Amino acid sequence: MEFKISKELIHQIEELITAKDDRELNVLLADIHFADIAEILDELDFDDATYIFKLLDSDKTAEILLELEDDARENILKRLSPKEIAEELDELETNDAADIIAELSQEKKEEVIQELEDVEHAKDIVDLLRYKEDTAGGLMHKELVKVNENWNVLTCVKEMRIQAEHVSRVHSIYVVDDEDRLKGRLSLKDLLTTSTKTPISEVYISKLNWVKVDAEDVEVARIMQKYDLEAIPVVDELGRLVGRITIDDIVDVIKDEADKDYQLAAGISQDVEADDSIIELTKARLPWLVLALLGGFISVRVLGLFEGAMAEHGNLFFFTPLIAAMAGNVGVQSSAIIVQGLANDTLSGSVFNRLLKEISLSLLNGVILAAILFAGSHVLLNVDFTIGIIVTVALISVIVIASLIGTFVPLLLDKFGIDPALATGPFITTSNDICGILIYFSIARWILGF
Amino acid sequence: MEFKISKELIHQIEELITAKDDRELNVLLADIHFADIAEILDELDFDDATYIFKLLDSDKTAEILLELEDDARENILKRLSPKEIAEELDELETNDAADIIAELSQEKKEEVIQELEDVEHAKDIVDLLRYKEDTAGGLMHKELVKVNENWNVLTCVKEMRIQAEHVSRVHSIYVVDDEDRLKGRLSLKDLLTTSTKTPISEVYISKLNWVKVDAEDVEVARIMQKYDLEAIPVVDELGRLVGRITIDDIVDVIKDEADKDYQLAAGISQDVEADDSIIELTKARLPWLVLALLGGFISVRVLGLFEGAMAEHGNLFFFTPLIAAMAGNVGVQSSAIIVQGLANDTLSGSVFNRLLKEISLSLLNGVILAAILFAGSHVLLNVDFTIGIIVTVALISVIVIASLIGTFVPLLLDKFGIDPALATGPFITTSNDICGILIYFSIARWILGF
C-alpha cells in the first residue's frame, strides 16, 4: 500500500516544471501524501523543489517542510520571503513552527515572526523558542484541550469543540484550576459515556503523569515508554500546564538516540546518512580514524620496546594482531552492554558486584578461548610449547583487563556527565589494542626473559 | 515525578509478606503504578512476587504481567493455575493476551483457553495466535471501533459508546461496508463537530493508510513513522478489517530493532542486558569471540608467510597492529552507514555510484591519514624512508579495500535476505584485519623483495 518514487515520476515532474504546466503538476501531486511529496522534492534540484513548493497550498507545503531533509529545507527556505515562510508556519503546530524558525538566521527570524498572522499562535511560538531543544520544553507543543475543574460535562464538550479545532490529536483532556494549575485529566471516552450535567470535578482522574518543562528529552521518552503514554502534559515550576508532548515526537527522540549510540559505537561522530556528501561523511569519520591512527603510533612504540625478542622469538610478533583483536572485541562487547544499560536505565546493583561479575564473566570466556587458542597454537600454528603457554596466559589476562576497561570507562564517563557512548567503538578498541599488546609482551618477557 | 524503587521499600515489602500482612501490603501498593509494581516484583524472589501477584486485583496484575521481565513472568505463570491465568488474560487486550499464551506450554495453553470467560475475547485471542510474531498480524489487536458506512452520526455515536467500552484508546473510527471491508475512517473530532443526522457515508475520509496482515513488523513501523500515524488498520487478503496496530506497540518494535543492530555491531548475538546471568551473557558473547579468534589464527598464519622479512626488516612487524586497527575501524564505519541506510530505507542510487563514492571517500580519508602516518613515522617513530613509504602506501590501499568490504558485504547479505547487521562488528573487523595485514606485507615484499 506504500507509495514508491520512480525515476519516471521524477523525470515527468521535471519536464512539467520546465514546461511550467502547473495544472498538470497539481493534478499529478493532488493525491500524493505530503511525506511522499517531501521525498520527491528531496530528489529534485532546489529551484525545481521551490517551484513545486510555491505551487502547492500552504496547508500541504507546511507539512512537507517538516519532512524534507535538512539541506533541502534550508535551501527552499532561503528561496522564500519572510511572508511566504510565515504563511507556512501559520499552518503548523507551535513546536514544529518553532523548530523551523530556530533554523533561520537571526534577522530573518524576526522578519518572519513579524509576518505571522495569528497573534496567539505567534505568542506561543515565540514562547517555545525559549526552551532548549533537548528538553521537555523543546519537545512540547502548545496545542492541547484543557477544561476548568468547575465546569460541567456539557460546558466542557462545548469548550472542547472550539479548542479541538486547533488540536490535531486530542488524546486526553486536561483539567486545570482557576490558576491554570494541572489537576488531572479526562478521556474522550469518559465524556462520551457520562451525563452532560455531571460536574467535571466529579469525573476527572486526578492521578496522572506529567513532566517538568526542563526535563531531559530522553528522560521524557523513558517515562512515556514505561507508563505506555501517548501524550504527557508539561508543567512549569509553579505546576501550571504549559504544554503537551505526544508520542510521535518521542518516537523521533528514541530513534535519534538509538542511531546516535549506534554511530558512536561505529566511530561516526555526527548524524550522517549514506547519501550525504563526501565532505559530510569525512567530517563524521575522519576524527575517529585519526584517533585510531595516533593509538596505532603508540602500539608501534610499544612493540619497539620489545625489539629484543625479535632475534630469538620472532614468532611472538605473529600473535600481536590476534591479541589486539581479541582485546578490542571484548572491550566493545562490555562497553556496549553498559551503554545500553545506562540508556535504558536497567543497571542495578553496586559497582563492586559489577566488578565481580565482569571478572568472572571474562574469566569464563577467557579460559574457554584460551583453551581453543592453546590447542590451535599447536595443531594449526605449530608453535613451540612455551610460546603456546605465553599466548594462552596473555589471552586470558588481556580479556579480563579489556572487559574491565570496557565496563568501567563508560560508567566513569557517565558519572562525569559525559555521554558514555563516546567510550564505545574506536576509543575502546584503540586503548584495548595498546593495553593488550603491552600485557602480552610483558608476560612474554617475564617468561622468556629477553 | 517518576517513582524510584528503594532498598527500604523492597525490604519493607518482604517483611510484610513474611508477616502475611495483606492489609498493609494493599495500602502500600494501592497508589503505585503497575509499571512500578512490576519493577518491584522483578526485585523480589519468585515466591514473594507470586504472593503479591495473587494479592492484587486482576485488573492491575494483568498489566503488571506485561511489564515483568521474562524470567519473572515465566516463573509467576508457573505458580498460577490455568484458571488464575485465564482471569488475568480476560483483563488484557487480545494481542497482549495472545503474547502471554504463546509463552505457555502446549497443554497449559489449551487449559487456559478453556478457562477464558468472555467467549468473544477468547475467539479473538485464539485467532491472533495464528499469526507470526514479527508480522502485522502478530502486532495487531482486535480492539477497535468500527461503524457501517450506511449508519448516520447518531447511530454511530451510540454504537461507539458500546464498542468503546472494550477499547482503551479509540484514535480513529474505522468505516466498513456490509462485507466488513475497510472503506475509510472518521476522527472523534469529526464526530464532535458534525450534526447527528449526517450519514456516515458523507463525512468519512476514504483516503487512509492500512497494512496487510502479513506485512513485516519493521515495515509497519516504517510506514507509521513516515506518515506519522498513531494507529493503522490491518486488513486480510480480501480487504476486510481484521485488527489494528497502535503506536505504542510500534515503539517497542523500533526500540528492539535498534537495540538488535547495536548489539550485533558490538558482537553480541542475542538480546541480553547487563543484569542477565553470566551464562546468558556468555552465550551471547562467546560465539563472536570464537569467530574473532579463528580469524586471529589466520592472521598468525599470514604473518608467518612473511617470516623472511624478520631478519632484515623486523620493524615492519611493529606496524601490523596499526594497519589492522585502521582496516577494522574503516570497515565498521562503512558497514554501519550501510546497515542504517538499509534499516531506514534511505539508500538511493545505483551500486556503481555507491562504488565510486566509497572509493573517492576512502581515498580522501586514506590520503589524509597516510600523510599523518608518513610524517609521524619519521618524527615520532623514526623509521627509515622506505619503511615510511611502505606503510603509507599500505595504509591508503588498506583503507580503500576495507571500506569497500564494509560497504558491499552488508549490501550482499541484504540481497540474499540475510540481516546485514551481521556484517558489522567482529565479522567485518576480523576479515579486514586479515586483508589489511596481507595487503601490507605484500606491498612490503614487492618493494623490499624479501
Short mmCIF file of N, CA, C and O in Angstrom, two decimals, chain B residues 377-437:
data_model
loop_
_atom_site.label_atom_id
_atom_site.label_comp_id
_atom_site.label_asym_id
_atom_site.label_seq_id
_atom_site.Cartn_x
_atom_site.Cartn_y
_atom_site.Cartn_z
N SER B 377 55.71 8.70 11.06
CA SER B 377 56.65 7.57 11.04
C SER B 377 58.09 8.07 11.10
O SER B 377 58.98 7.35 11.53
N HIS B 378 58.32 9.31 10.65
CA HIS B 378 59.68 9.85 10.75
C HIS B 378 59.89 10.59 12.06
O HIS B 378 60.78 10.31 12.83
N VAL B 379 58.94 11.53 12.35
CA VAL B 379 59.12 12.38 13.53
C VAL B 379 59.03 11.54 14.81
O VAL B 379 59.93 11.54 15.63
N LEU B 380 57.93 10.79 14.94
CA LEU B 380 57.68 10.09 16.19
C LEU B 380 58.32 8.71 16.24
O LEU B 380 58.78 8.26 17.27
N LEU B 381 58.28 8.01 15.10
CA LEU B 381 58.67 6.59 15.13
C LEU B 381 60.04 6.37 14.51
O LEU B 381 60.54 5.26 14.46
N ASN B 382 60.65 7.49 14.03
CA ASN B 382 61.94 7.44 13.32
C ASN B 382 62.26 6.10 12.67
O ASN B 382 63.23 5.45 13.01
N VAL B 383 61.42 5.67 11.72
CA VAL B 383 61.76 4.52 10.87
C VAL B 383 62.37 5.07 9.58
O VAL B 383 62.17 6.23 9.25
N ASP B 384 63.09 4.23 8.84
CA ASP B 384 63.76 4.76 7.65
C ASP B 384 62.76 5.04 6.53
O ASP B 384 61.62 4.58 6.57
N PHE B 385 63.24 5.77 5.52
CA PHE B 385 62.37 6.30 4.47
C PHE B 385 61.54 5.20 3.78
O PHE B 385 60.33 5.29 3.66
N THR B 386 62.19 4.10 3.38
CA THR B 386 61.50 3.04 2.62
C THR B 386 60.32 2.50 3.45
O THR B 386 59.20 2.38 2.96
N ILE B 387 60.60 2.16 4.71
CA ILE B 387 59.53 1.64 5.56
C ILE B 387 58.39 2.66 5.61
O ILE B 387 57.21 2.32 5.46
N GLY B 388 58.76 3.94 5.76
CA GLY B 388 57.77 5.01 5.79
C GLY B 388 56.89 4.95 4.55
O GLY B 388 55.66 4.99 4.62
N ILE B 389 57.52 4.82 3.39
CA ILE B 389 56.78 4.73 2.12
C ILE B 389 55.87 3.52 2.12
O ILE B 389 54.67 3.60 1.85
N ILE B 390 56.42 2.38 2.55
CA ILE B 390 55.65 1.13 2.51
C ILE B 390 54.38 1.26 3.35
O ILE B 390 53.27 1.03 2.86
N VAL B 391 54.52 1.67 4.62
CA VAL B 391 53.34 1.74 5.49
C VAL B 391 52.35 2.77 4.94
O VAL B 391 51.13 2.59 5.01
N THR B 392 52.88 3.85 4.35
CA THR B 392 51.98 4.88 3.82
C THR B 392 51.15 4.33 2.66
O THR B 392 49.92 4.42 2.67
N VAL B 393 51.84 3.74 1.70
CA VAL B 393 51.12 3.15 0.56
C VAL B 393 50.14 2.09 1.06
O VAL B 393 48.97 2.05 0.67
N ALA B 394 50.64 1.25 1.98
CA ALA B 394 49.80 0.17 2.51
C ALA B 394 48.55 0.75 3.15
O ALA B 394 47.44 0.30 2.88
N LEU B 395 48.72 1.80 3.97
CA LEU B 395 47.56 2.36 4.68
C LEU B 395 46.49 2.80 3.69
O LEU B 395 45.32 2.46 3.84
N ILE B 396 46.90 3.54 2.63
CA ILE B 396 45.91 4.00 1.66
C ILE B 396 45.17 2.82 1.05
O ILE B 396 43.94 2.75 1.06
N SER B 397 45.93 1.82 0.56
CA SER B 397 45.26 0.69 -0.11
C SER B 397 44.37 -0.05 0.87
O SER B 397 43.23 -0.40 0.55
N VAL B 398 44.86 -0.24 2.10
CA VAL B 398 44.07 -0.96 3.10
C VAL B 398 42.76 -0.24 3.38
O VAL B 398 41.69 -0.85 3.44
N ILE B 399 42.82 1.08 3.52
CA ILE B 399 41.60 1.84 3.83
C ILE B 399 40.59 1.71 2.70
O ILE B 399 39.40 1.49 2.92
N VAL B 400 41.10 1.79 1.44
CA VAL B 400 40.17 1.67 0.31
C VAL B 400 39.50 0.29 0.31
O VAL B 400 38.27 0.16 0.29
N ILE B 401 40.34 -0.77 0.40
CA ILE B 401 39.79 -2.13 0.38
C ILE B 401 38.81 -2.32 1.55
O ILE B 401 37.68 -2.79 1.37
N ALA B 402 39.23 -1.89 2.73
CA ALA B 402 38.40 -2.11 3.93
C ALA B 402 37.05 -1.44 3.78
O ALA B 402 36.00 -2.02 4.11
N SER B 403 37.03 -0.22 3.25
CA SER B 403 35.74 0.48 3.15
C SER B 403 34.87 -0.18 2.08
O SER B 403 33.65 -0.20 2.20
N LEU B 404 35.51 -0.76 1.05
CA LEU B 404 34.72 -1.47 0.04
C LEU B 404 34.10 -2.73 0.65
O LEU B 404 32.91 -2.99 0.47
N ILE B 405 34.91 -3.48 1.39
CA ILE B 405 34.36 -4.68 2.06
C ILE B 405 33.23 -4.26 2.99
O ILE B 405 32.13 -4.82 2.96
N GLY B 406 33.47 -3.20 3.79
CA GLY B 406 32.46 -2.74 4.75
C GLY B 406 31.18 -2.30 4.06
O GLY B 406 30.08 -2.45 4.62
N THR B 407 31.30 -1.78 2.85
CA THR B 407 30.11 -1.30 2.14
C THR B 407 29.35 -2.43 1.48
O THR B 407 28.13 -2.51 1.57
N PHE B 408 30.09 -3.34 0.83
CA PHE B 408 29.39 -4.28 -0.06
C PHE B 408 29.01 -5.60 0.59
O PHE B 408 28.06 -6.25 0.17
N VAL B 409 29.71 -6.00 1.65
CA VAL B 409 29.28 -7.23 2.34
C VAL B 409 27.86 -7.07 2.89
O VAL B 409 27.00 -7.91 2.62
N PRO B 410 27.55 -5.97 3.62
CA PRO B 410 26.16 -5.82 4.09
C PRO B 410 25.16 -5.76 2.94
O PRO B 410 24.10 -6.39 3.00
N LEU B 411 25.50 -5.04 1.87
CA LEU B 411 24.59 -4.95 0.72
C LEU B 411 24.33 -6.34 0.15
O LEU B 411 23.21 -6.69 -0.20
N LEU B 412 25.40 -7.15 0.09
CA LEU B 412 25.28 -8.51 -0.45
C LEU B 412 24.36 -9.35 0.44
O LEU B 412 23.41 -9.96 -0.03
N LEU B 413 24.64 -9.32 1.74
CA LEU B 413 23.81 -10.08 2.68
C LEU B 413 22.35 -9.69 2.50
O LEU B 413 21.46 -10.54 2.40
N ASP B 414 22.11 -8.39 2.45
CA ASP B 414 20.73 -7.90 2.32
C ASP B 414 20.08 -8.47 1.06
O ASP B 414 18.92 -8.88 1.07
N LYS B 415 20.87 -8.51 -0.03
CA LYS B 415 20.34 -9.05 -1.30
C LYS B 415 19.84 -10.47 -1.11
O LYS B 415 18.80 -10.87 -1.61
N PHE B 416 20.60 -11.26 -0.32
CA PHE B 416 20.24 -12.66 -0.13
C PHE B 416 19.30 -12.83 1.07
O PHE B 416 19.14 -13.94 1.59
N GLY B 417 18.71 -11.74 1.53
CA GLY B 417 17.72 -11.83 2.60
C GLY B 417 18.31 -12.16 3.96
O GLY B 417 17.61 -12.58 4.87
N ILE B 418 19.64 -11.96 4.11
CA ILE B 418 20.26 -12.15 5.43
C ILE B 418 20.38 -10.78 6.10
O ILE B 418 20.60 -9.78 5.45
N ASP B 419 20.22 -10.76 7.44
CA ASP B 419 20.29 -9.49 8.16
C ASP B 419 21.67 -8.85 7.97
O ASP B 419 22.68 -9.37 8.43
N PRO B 420 21.74 -7.69 7.28
CA PRO B 420 23.04 -7.07 7.01
C PRO B 420 23.80 -6.69 8.28
O PRO B 420 25.02 -6.59 8.27
N ALA B 421 23.06 -6.52 9.38
CA ALA B 421 23.72 -6.14 10.64
C ALA B 421 24.73 -7.20 11.09
O ALA B 421 25.64 -6.92 11.86
N LEU B 422 24.55 -8.43 10.58
CA LEU B 422 25.50 -9.49 10.91
C LEU B 422 26.90 -9.14 10.42
O LEU B 422 27.90 -9.62 10.95
N ALA B 423 26.96 -8.31 9.40
CA ALA B 423 28.26 -8.00 8.78
C ALA B 423 28.96 -6.83 9.46
O ALA B 423 29.98 -6.36 9.00
N THR B 424 28.37 -6.30 10.52
CA THR B 424 29.06 -5.25 11.27
C THR B 424 29.84 -5.91 12.40
O THR B 424 29.73 -7.10 12.63
N GLY B 425 30.60 -5.12 13.13
CA GLY B 425 31.29 -5.64 14.31
C GLY B 425 32.35 -6.68 13.99
O GLY B 425 33.04 -6.58 12.97
N PRO B 426 32.46 -7.70 14.86
CA PRO B 426 33.58 -8.65 14.78
C PRO B 426 33.80 -9.21 13.39
O PRO B 426 34.93 -9.35 12.93
N PHE B 427 32.71 -9.52 12.68
CA PHE B 427 32.86 -10.13 11.37
C PHE B 427 33.70 -9.23 10.46
O PHE B 427 34.69 -9.64 9.87
N ILE B 428 33.29 -7.96 10.37
CA ILE B 428 33.98 -7.04 9.45
C ILE B 428 35.38 -6.72 9.96
O ILE B 428 36.34 -6.69 9.19
N THR B 429 35.53 -6.52 11.28
CA THR B 429 36.87 -6.19 11.79
C THR B 429 37.83 -7.34 11.54
O THR B 429 38.94 -7.14 11.06
N THR B 430 37.34 -8.57 11.82
CA THR B 430 38.24 -9.72 11.65
C THR B 430 38.66 -9.88 10.20
O THR B 430 39.86 -9.96 9.90
N SER B 431 37.70 -9.86 9.29
CA SER B 431 38.08 -10.08 7.89
C SER B 431 38.95 -8.93 7.39
O SER B 431 39.91 -9.15 6.64
N ASN B 432 38.68 -7.72 7.88
CA ASN B 432 39.52 -6.60 7.44
C ASN B 432 40.91 -6.65 8.04
O ASN B 432 41.88 -6.27 7.39
N ASP B 433 41.01 -7.14 9.28
CA ASP B 433 42.34 -7.35 9.87
C ASP B 433 43.19 -8.19 8.93
O ASP B 433 44.30 -7.81 8.54
N ILE B 434 42.62 -9.34 8.55
CA ILE B 434 43.37 -10.30 7.74
C ILE B 434 43.76 -9.68 6.39
O ILE B 434 44.93 -9.65 6.01
N CYS B 435 42.76 -9.13 5.69
CA CYS B 435 43.06 -8.50 4.39
C CYS B 435 44.13 -7.43 4.57
O CYS B 435 45.09 -7.36 3.80
N GLY B 436 43.96 -6.60 5.61
CA GLY B 436 44.87 -5.48 5.84
C GLY B 436 46.31 -5.96 5.94
O GLY B 436 47.22 -5.47 5.25
N ILE B 437 46.50 -6.97 6.80
CA ILE B 437 47.86 -7.49 7.02
C ILE B 437 48.43 -8.06 5.73
O ILE B 437 49.59 -7.79 5.35
#
